[in-house]
Tab-separated table of C-alpha atoms in Angstrom:
chain	number	residue	atom	x	y	z
A	113	MET	CA	75.131	120.521	62.708
A	114	ILE	CA	74.052	124.194	62.639
A	115	LEU	CA	77.701	125.700	61.607
A	116	ILE	CA	79.340	129.300	63.381
A	117	ASP	CA	79.514	131.509	59.959
A	118	THR	CA	80.635	135.182	59.726
A	119	PHE	CA	78.402	138.121	59.591
A	120	GLU	CA	78.685	137.560	55.615
A	121	GLY	CA	77.613	133.749	55.715
A	122	ILE	CA	81.369	132.075	55.501
A	123	LYS	CA	81.273	129.194	57.196
A	124	ILE	CA	83.661	128.940	60.515
A	125	TYR	CA	85.165	125.013	60.657
A	126	THR	CA	88.139	126.366	63.211
A	127	MET	CA	87.505	125.397	67.058
A	128	PHE	CA	87.605	128.180	69.250
A	129	LYS	CA	89.803	127.198	72.010
A	130	LYS	CA	88.390	130.413	74.428
A	131	ILE	CA	85.642	129.146	76.720
A	132	VAL	CA	83.865	131.037	79.254
A	133	PHE	CA	83.463	128.800	82.251
A	134	SER	CA	81.835	130.751	84.765
A	135	ALA	CA	77.932	131.497	84.000
A	136	PHE	CA	76.336	134.595	84.642
A	137	VAL	CA	74.575	135.420	87.252
A	138	ILE	CA	70.821	136.319	86.767
A	139	SER	CA	68.215	137.850	88.636
A	140	ILE	CA	65.746	135.495	89.389
A	141	GLY	CA	62.444	134.549	91.027
A	142	LEU	CA	62.851	131.595	92.886
A	143	SER	CA	60.062	128.966	90.236
A	144	CYS	CA	62.080	126.089	88.510
A	145	PHE	CA	61.618	127.915	84.627
A	146	GLY	CA	63.672	131.326	83.616
A	147	GLN	CA	62.021	134.593	84.495
A	148	THR	CA	62.991	136.531	81.384
A	149	LYS	CA	61.971	137.434	77.744
A	150	ALA	CA	63.360	139.134	74.563
A	151	LYS	CA	61.046	140.881	72.045
A	152	PHE	CA	62.523	140.630	68.067
A	153	TYR	CA	61.090	143.286	66.668
A	154	THR	CA	62.005	142.342	63.196
A	155	THR	CA	61.742	143.920	59.534
A	156	LYS	CA	58.883	140.759	59.297
A	157	GLY	CA	57.249	141.261	62.683
A	158	ASP	CA	57.683	140.564	66.411
A	159	PHE	CA	57.702	137.221	68.338
A	160	VAL	CA	59.166	137.254	72.027
A	161	VAL	CA	60.659	133.956	73.071
A	162	TYR	CA	60.574	133.143	76.848
A	163	LEU	CA	64.771	132.777	77.767
A	164	GLU	CA	64.968	129.480	80.290
A	165	ASP	CA	67.496	131.576	82.620
A	166	THR	CA	67.053	129.192	85.290
A	167	LEU	CA	67.718	125.748	84.017
A	168	SER	CA	70.276	126.936	81.500
A	169	PRO	CA	71.866	129.998	83.483
A	170	ILE	CA	74.635	130.095	81.208
A	171	THR	CA	73.602	130.210	77.816
A	172	ALA	CA	70.694	132.293	78.547
A	173	GLY	CA	73.043	134.014	80.781
A	174	ASN	CA	75.357	134.727	78.114
A	175	PHE	CA	72.741	135.906	75.314
A	176	ILE	CA	70.611	138.330	78.002
A	177	LYS	CA	74.163	139.762	78.885
A	178	LEU	CA	74.034	140.502	74.322
A	179	VAL	CA	70.979	141.920	74.698
A	180	ASN	CA	71.471	143.896	77.147
A	181	GLU	CA	74.729	145.115	75.152
A	182	LYS	CA	72.301	145.804	72.153
A	183	TYR	CA	74.514	142.807	70.300
A	184	TYR	CA	71.745	142.713	68.117
A	185	ASP	CA	70.317	144.944	66.520
A	186	GLY	CA	71.014	145.751	62.658
A	187	VAL	CA	71.891	141.879	63.039
A	188	LEU	CA	70.801	139.918	59.745
A	189	PHE	CA	68.909	135.993	60.369
A	190	HIS	CA	71.557	135.075	57.881
A	191	ARG	CA	70.760	131.362	57.646
A	192	VAL	CA	67.345	130.182	56.625
A	193	ILE	CA	65.754	127.140	55.584
A	194	ASP	CA	62.818	126.533	55.603
A	195	ASN	CA	61.106	123.190	57.168
A	196	PHE	CA	64.574	123.866	59.124
A	197	MET	CA	65.269	126.522	61.289
A	198	ILE	CA	66.406	130.253	61.276
A	199	GLN	CA	69.605	131.973	62.370
A	200	GLY	CA	71.471	134.791	63.906
A	201	GLY	CA	73.892	136.463	64.865
A	202	ARG	CA	77.344	137.518	63.913
A	203	GLY	CA	80.550	135.890	63.799
A	204	ALA	CA	83.192	135.370	66.720
A	205	THR	CA	83.566	138.411	67.806
A	206	LYS	CA	82.456	136.796	71.773
A	207	PRO	CA	84.640	134.469	73.489
A	208	ALA	CA	82.919	131.220	73.098
A	209	ILE	CA	80.528	129.746	75.988
A	210	GLN	CA	80.917	126.586	77.572
A	211	ASP	CA	78.213	124.235	75.976
A	212	GLU	CA	75.074	123.281	78.724
A	213	PHE	CA	73.027	120.581	78.403
A	214	ILE	CA	69.640	119.717	80.315
A	215	THR	CA	67.446	117.024	80.062
A	216	GLY	CA	64.116	117.958	79.055
A	217	LEU	CA	65.277	120.901	76.575
A	218	SER	CA	64.961	119.412	73.358
A	219	ASN	CA	65.352	120.609	69.309
A	220	VAL	CA	61.316	120.813	68.849
A	221	LYS	CA	59.332	122.764	67.654
A	222	GLY	CA	59.773	126.353	68.701
A	223	THR	CA	63.089	126.109	70.745
A	224	ILE	CA	66.037	128.696	70.580
A	225	SER	CA	69.076	126.897	70.273
A	226	MET	CA	72.953	128.254	69.963
A	227	ALA	CA	75.135	127.511	66.668
A	228	ASN	CA	77.778	126.449	67.258
A	229	ALA	CA	80.693	124.644	64.966
A	230	GLY	CA	81.774	121.764	67.425
A	231	PRO	CA	81.555	121.621	71.592
A	232	ASN	CA	82.015	124.009	73.896
A	233	SER	CA	81.904	126.677	70.580
A	234	GLY	CA	78.853	128.224	70.685
A	235	THR	CA	79.475	132.817	71.008
A	236	THR	CA	76.293	134.617	69.364
A	237	GLN	CA	74.739	133.073	66.705
A	238	PHE	CA	71.671	130.742	67.233
A	239	PHE	CA	68.051	129.118	65.524
A	240	ILE	CA	64.613	129.198	65.915
A	241	ASN	CA	62.997	125.310	65.031
A	242	LEU	CA	60.662	125.990	62.522
A	243	ILE	CA	60.110	121.811	63.044
A	244	ASP	CA	61.306	119.464	65.569
A	245	ASN	CA	64.701	118.615	64.869
A	246	THR	CA	65.373	116.496	67.536
A	247	ARG	CA	68.267	114.587	66.397
A	248	LEU	CA	69.992	117.815	67.361
A	249	ASP	CA	70.221	117.249	70.432
A	250	TRP	CA	73.051	116.169	73.104
A	251	ASP	CA	71.518	112.810	73.738
A	252	LYS	CA	70.959	111.253	69.989
A	253	ALA	CA	73.465	109.568	68.793
A	254	PRO	CA	75.430	109.331	66.640
A	255	SER	CA	74.686	112.784	65.985
A	256	THR	CA	78.196	114.845	66.331
A	257	SER	CA	76.026	118.009	66.630
A	258	LYS	CA	75.226	119.201	69.923
A	259	HIS	CA	73.451	122.215	70.068
A	260	PRO	CA	72.020	123.559	73.374
A	261	VAL	CA	68.597	124.979	74.362
A	262	PHE	CA	68.166	127.543	76.482
A	263	GLY	CA	64.106	129.087	75.634
A	264	HIS	CA	60.938	128.382	73.365
A	265	VAL	CA	59.332	131.085	71.038
A	266	VAL	CA	56.218	131.908	73.249
A	267	GLU	CA	54.414	134.822	71.706
A	268	GLY	CA	54.218	135.120	67.145
A	269	PHE	CA	55.490	132.015	66.348
A	270	PRO	CA	53.876	132.680	62.961
A	271	VAL	CA	55.745	135.676	62.012
A	272	VAL	CA	59.418	133.285	62.602
A	273	GLN	CA	57.584	130.864	60.265
A	274	THR	CA	57.010	133.746	57.348
A	275	ILE	CA	60.795	134.568	58.057
A	276	GLY	CA	61.185	130.182	57.050
A	277	LYS	CA	59.692	130.583	53.784
A	278	VAL	CA	61.875	134.061	52.001
A	279	PRO	CA	63.562	133.561	49.344
A	280	THR	CA	66.542	132.460	49.736
A	281	THR	CA	70.096	131.767	47.655
A	282	GLY	CA	69.662	127.938	48.571
A	283	ARG	CA	71.899	125.579	49.807
A	284	THR	CA	74.617	125.887	46.462
A	285	GLY	CA	74.213	129.773	46.838
A	286	ASN	CA	77.008	131.758	47.884
A	287	PRO	CA	76.626	132.587	50.847
A	288	ALA	CA	74.503	129.572	50.809
A	289	ASP	CA	70.501	129.274	51.986
A	290	LYS	CA	71.149	133.182	52.830
A	291	PRO	CA	67.438	135.999	52.314
A	292	LEU	CA	67.701	137.603	49.258
A	293	THR	CA	65.878	139.909	50.521
A	294	ASP	CA	67.687	141.126	54.379
A	295	VAL	CA	65.882	139.577	57.352
A	296	VAL	CA	66.919	142.178	59.932
A	297	MET	CA	66.911	142.163	63.740
A	298	ASP	CA	65.809	145.843	64.270
A	299	SER	CA	66.463	145.745	67.938
A	300	VAL	CA	66.272	142.807	70.245
A	301	ARG	CA	65.037	143.901	74.009
A	302	ILE	CA	64.157	142.290	77.363
A	303	VAL	CA	60.896	142.710	78.547
A	304	ILE	CA	59.095	142.250	81.702
A	305	PRO	CA	58.359	138.936	83.032
A	306	GLU	CA	55.277	137.037	83.755
A	307	PRO	CA	54.776	136.203	87.365
A	308	PRO	CA	55.359	132.650	87.267
A	309	SER	CA	52.165	131.685	88.555
A	310	SER	CA	49.401	134.252	86.452
A	311	VAL	CA	45.302	134.924	86.908
A	312	ASN	CA	43.290	137.593	84.872
A	313	SER	CA	40.944	138.054	88.050
A	314	LEU	CA	41.058	139.591	92.110
A	315	ASN	CA	38.680	136.214	92.407
A	316	ALA	CA	41.537	134.273	90.354
A	317	GLN	CA	43.956	135.159	93.131
A	318	LYS	CA	42.405	133.620	95.825
A	319	ILE	CA	42.653	129.691	93.823
A	320	SER	CA	45.869	128.010	94.541
A	321	LEU	CA	47.199	125.451	91.539
A	322	ASN	CA	50.320	122.808	92.590
A	323	VAL	CA	51.194	120.766	90.284
A	324	TYR	CA	53.477	117.448	91.224
A	325	PRO	CA	55.278	115.987	90.019
A	326	ASN	CA	57.410	119.113	88.121
A	327	PRO	CA	59.458	117.635	85.321
A	328	ALA	CA	56.795	114.682	84.871
A	329	ARG	CA	56.963	111.339	83.329
A	330	ASP	CA	52.840	109.659	82.348
A	331	ASN	CA	50.509	111.094	84.694
A	332	LEU	CA	50.175	114.698	86.236
A	333	SER	CA	48.565	115.243	90.608
A	334	VAL	CA	47.238	118.586	90.422
A	335	TYR	CA	45.414	120.442	93.645
A	336	THR	CA	43.114	123.088	93.698
A	337	ASN	CA	41.669	124.735	96.663
A	338	GLY	CA	39.468	125.955	94.430
A	339	SER	CA	35.303	125.806	94.843
A	340	LEU	CA	34.312	126.209	91.741
A	341	PRO	CA	35.493	123.197	89.084
A	342	TYR	CA	38.005	125.049	86.792
A	343	ARG	CA	38.608	123.494	83.202
A	344	ILE	CA	42.306	122.292	82.854
A	345	GLU	CA	44.378	122.579	79.111
A	346	LEU	CA	47.520	122.007	78.361
A	347	ILE	CA	49.324	123.848	75.910
A	348	ASP	CA	52.946	123.724	73.857
A	349	VAL	CA	56.300	125.902	73.301
A	350	THR	CA	53.905	126.844	70.170
A	351	GLY	CA	51.347	127.609	71.118
A	352	LYS	CA	49.129	125.047	70.532
A	353	VAL	CA	46.368	123.263	72.503
A	354	VAL	CA	47.395	119.823	73.409
A	355	LEU	CA	44.848	118.507	75.993
A	356	GLU	CA	41.376	120.162	77.189
A	357	ASP	CA	38.005	119.409	78.539
A	358	GLN	CA	39.020	118.241	81.217
A	359	LEU	CA	37.654	119.571	84.803
A	360	LEU	CA	39.892	120.147	87.450
A	361	GLU	CA	37.667	119.479	91.013
A	362	LYS	CA	38.690	120.913	94.765
A	363	GLY	CA	41.334	118.945	95.964
A	364	GLY	CA	43.687	116.400	94.361
A	365	ASN	CA	42.967	115.373	90.157
A	366	GLN	CA	45.087	113.179	88.184
A	367	ILE	CA	45.708	113.812	84.660
A	368	ASP	CA	47.104	111.463	81.926
A	369	ILE	CA	49.788	113.425	80.078
A	370	SER	CA	51.753	109.549	78.401
A	371	ASN	CA	51.199	110.887	75.153
A	372	LEU	CA	52.639	113.919	75.302
A	373	LYS	CA	56.145	114.532	73.809
A	374	ASP	CA	58.871	115.879	76.452
A	375	GLY	CA	59.196	119.452	76.674
A	376	LEU	CA	57.932	122.323	78.690
A	377	TYR	CA	54.282	123.121	78.540
A	378	VAL	CA	51.792	125.182	79.997
A	379	LEU	CA	49.055	124.543	82.453
A	380	ARG	CA	45.686	126.376	82.397
A	381	ALA	CA	42.990	126.043	84.709
A	382	ASN	CA	39.780	128.236	83.699
A	383	TYR	CA	36.616	128.985	85.123
A	384	ALA	CA	34.413	131.881	83.438
A	385	ASP	CA	36.125	134.949	82.997
A	386	SER	CA	39.038	133.572	85.506
A	387	TYR	CA	42.157	131.530	84.323
A	388	ILE	CA	45.493	130.409	86.575
A	389	THR	CA	49.066	128.705	84.652
A	390	LYS	CA	51.873	127.064	85.704
A	391	ARG	CA	54.500	125.970	83.623
A	392	ILE	CA	55.653	122.250	83.541
A	393	VAL	CA	58.261	119.820	82.301
A	394	ILE	CA	57.390	116.249	80.644
A	395	ARG	CA	60.608	114.467	80.913
A	396	ARG	CA	61.453	110.587	80.700
């Protein structure tokens, strides 16, 4: 269980009774994915998190609200465990929110998730997974630790990994796993989002790219009106290209994704100096 700690790192085992059941109203586009990015400015460098405020409006909405309040400015990453996760936030200084679990949003490498002390007890503390920690998912019995995922790192993941490797007090320290030198979030800010489908040239803007189904299981059907063949890449949440060198012809195309793990991906179609992207979910 990723326990909620106080700012000094003292573990809190008391369940929070007050639960916020109302979802936060977030301005979003018509895409089936979130439209908000948050940039972390830290003493170890900067990174950007893409928030799933459409799929997880309560959890992501709570985080966005705190960011807009400048709540995280000057807050530490107070718990760091290499090859596991980095954790930030404060203790029980805000009302708890209702857990929000979405099939397909899993605690995989690069995702941001809520820390808590049990069901419906998350407040301000979060952690970022340094590796796949799917045992922390809500549907992984007999685990009693259920941590809602609400976004993933899209830029600067090496900075997150650097934070994960700082010297700490270790598991037996007091407080445990606290960096010996403070790693500070100087500020966290919401940034202007990219559109759900993006292009990098005027010529590419004339190209339409449609993907079905989305979420997908083992195969993707990709349709384009482009007159020239595009080369397809699939990119995971850490920025790794997991599928490439498939040509996309005008009309319908089938892409085998049966060997890929569940999660969020970006499908990118490239031609010369032009490209167009779509975000997809693989869910089984």
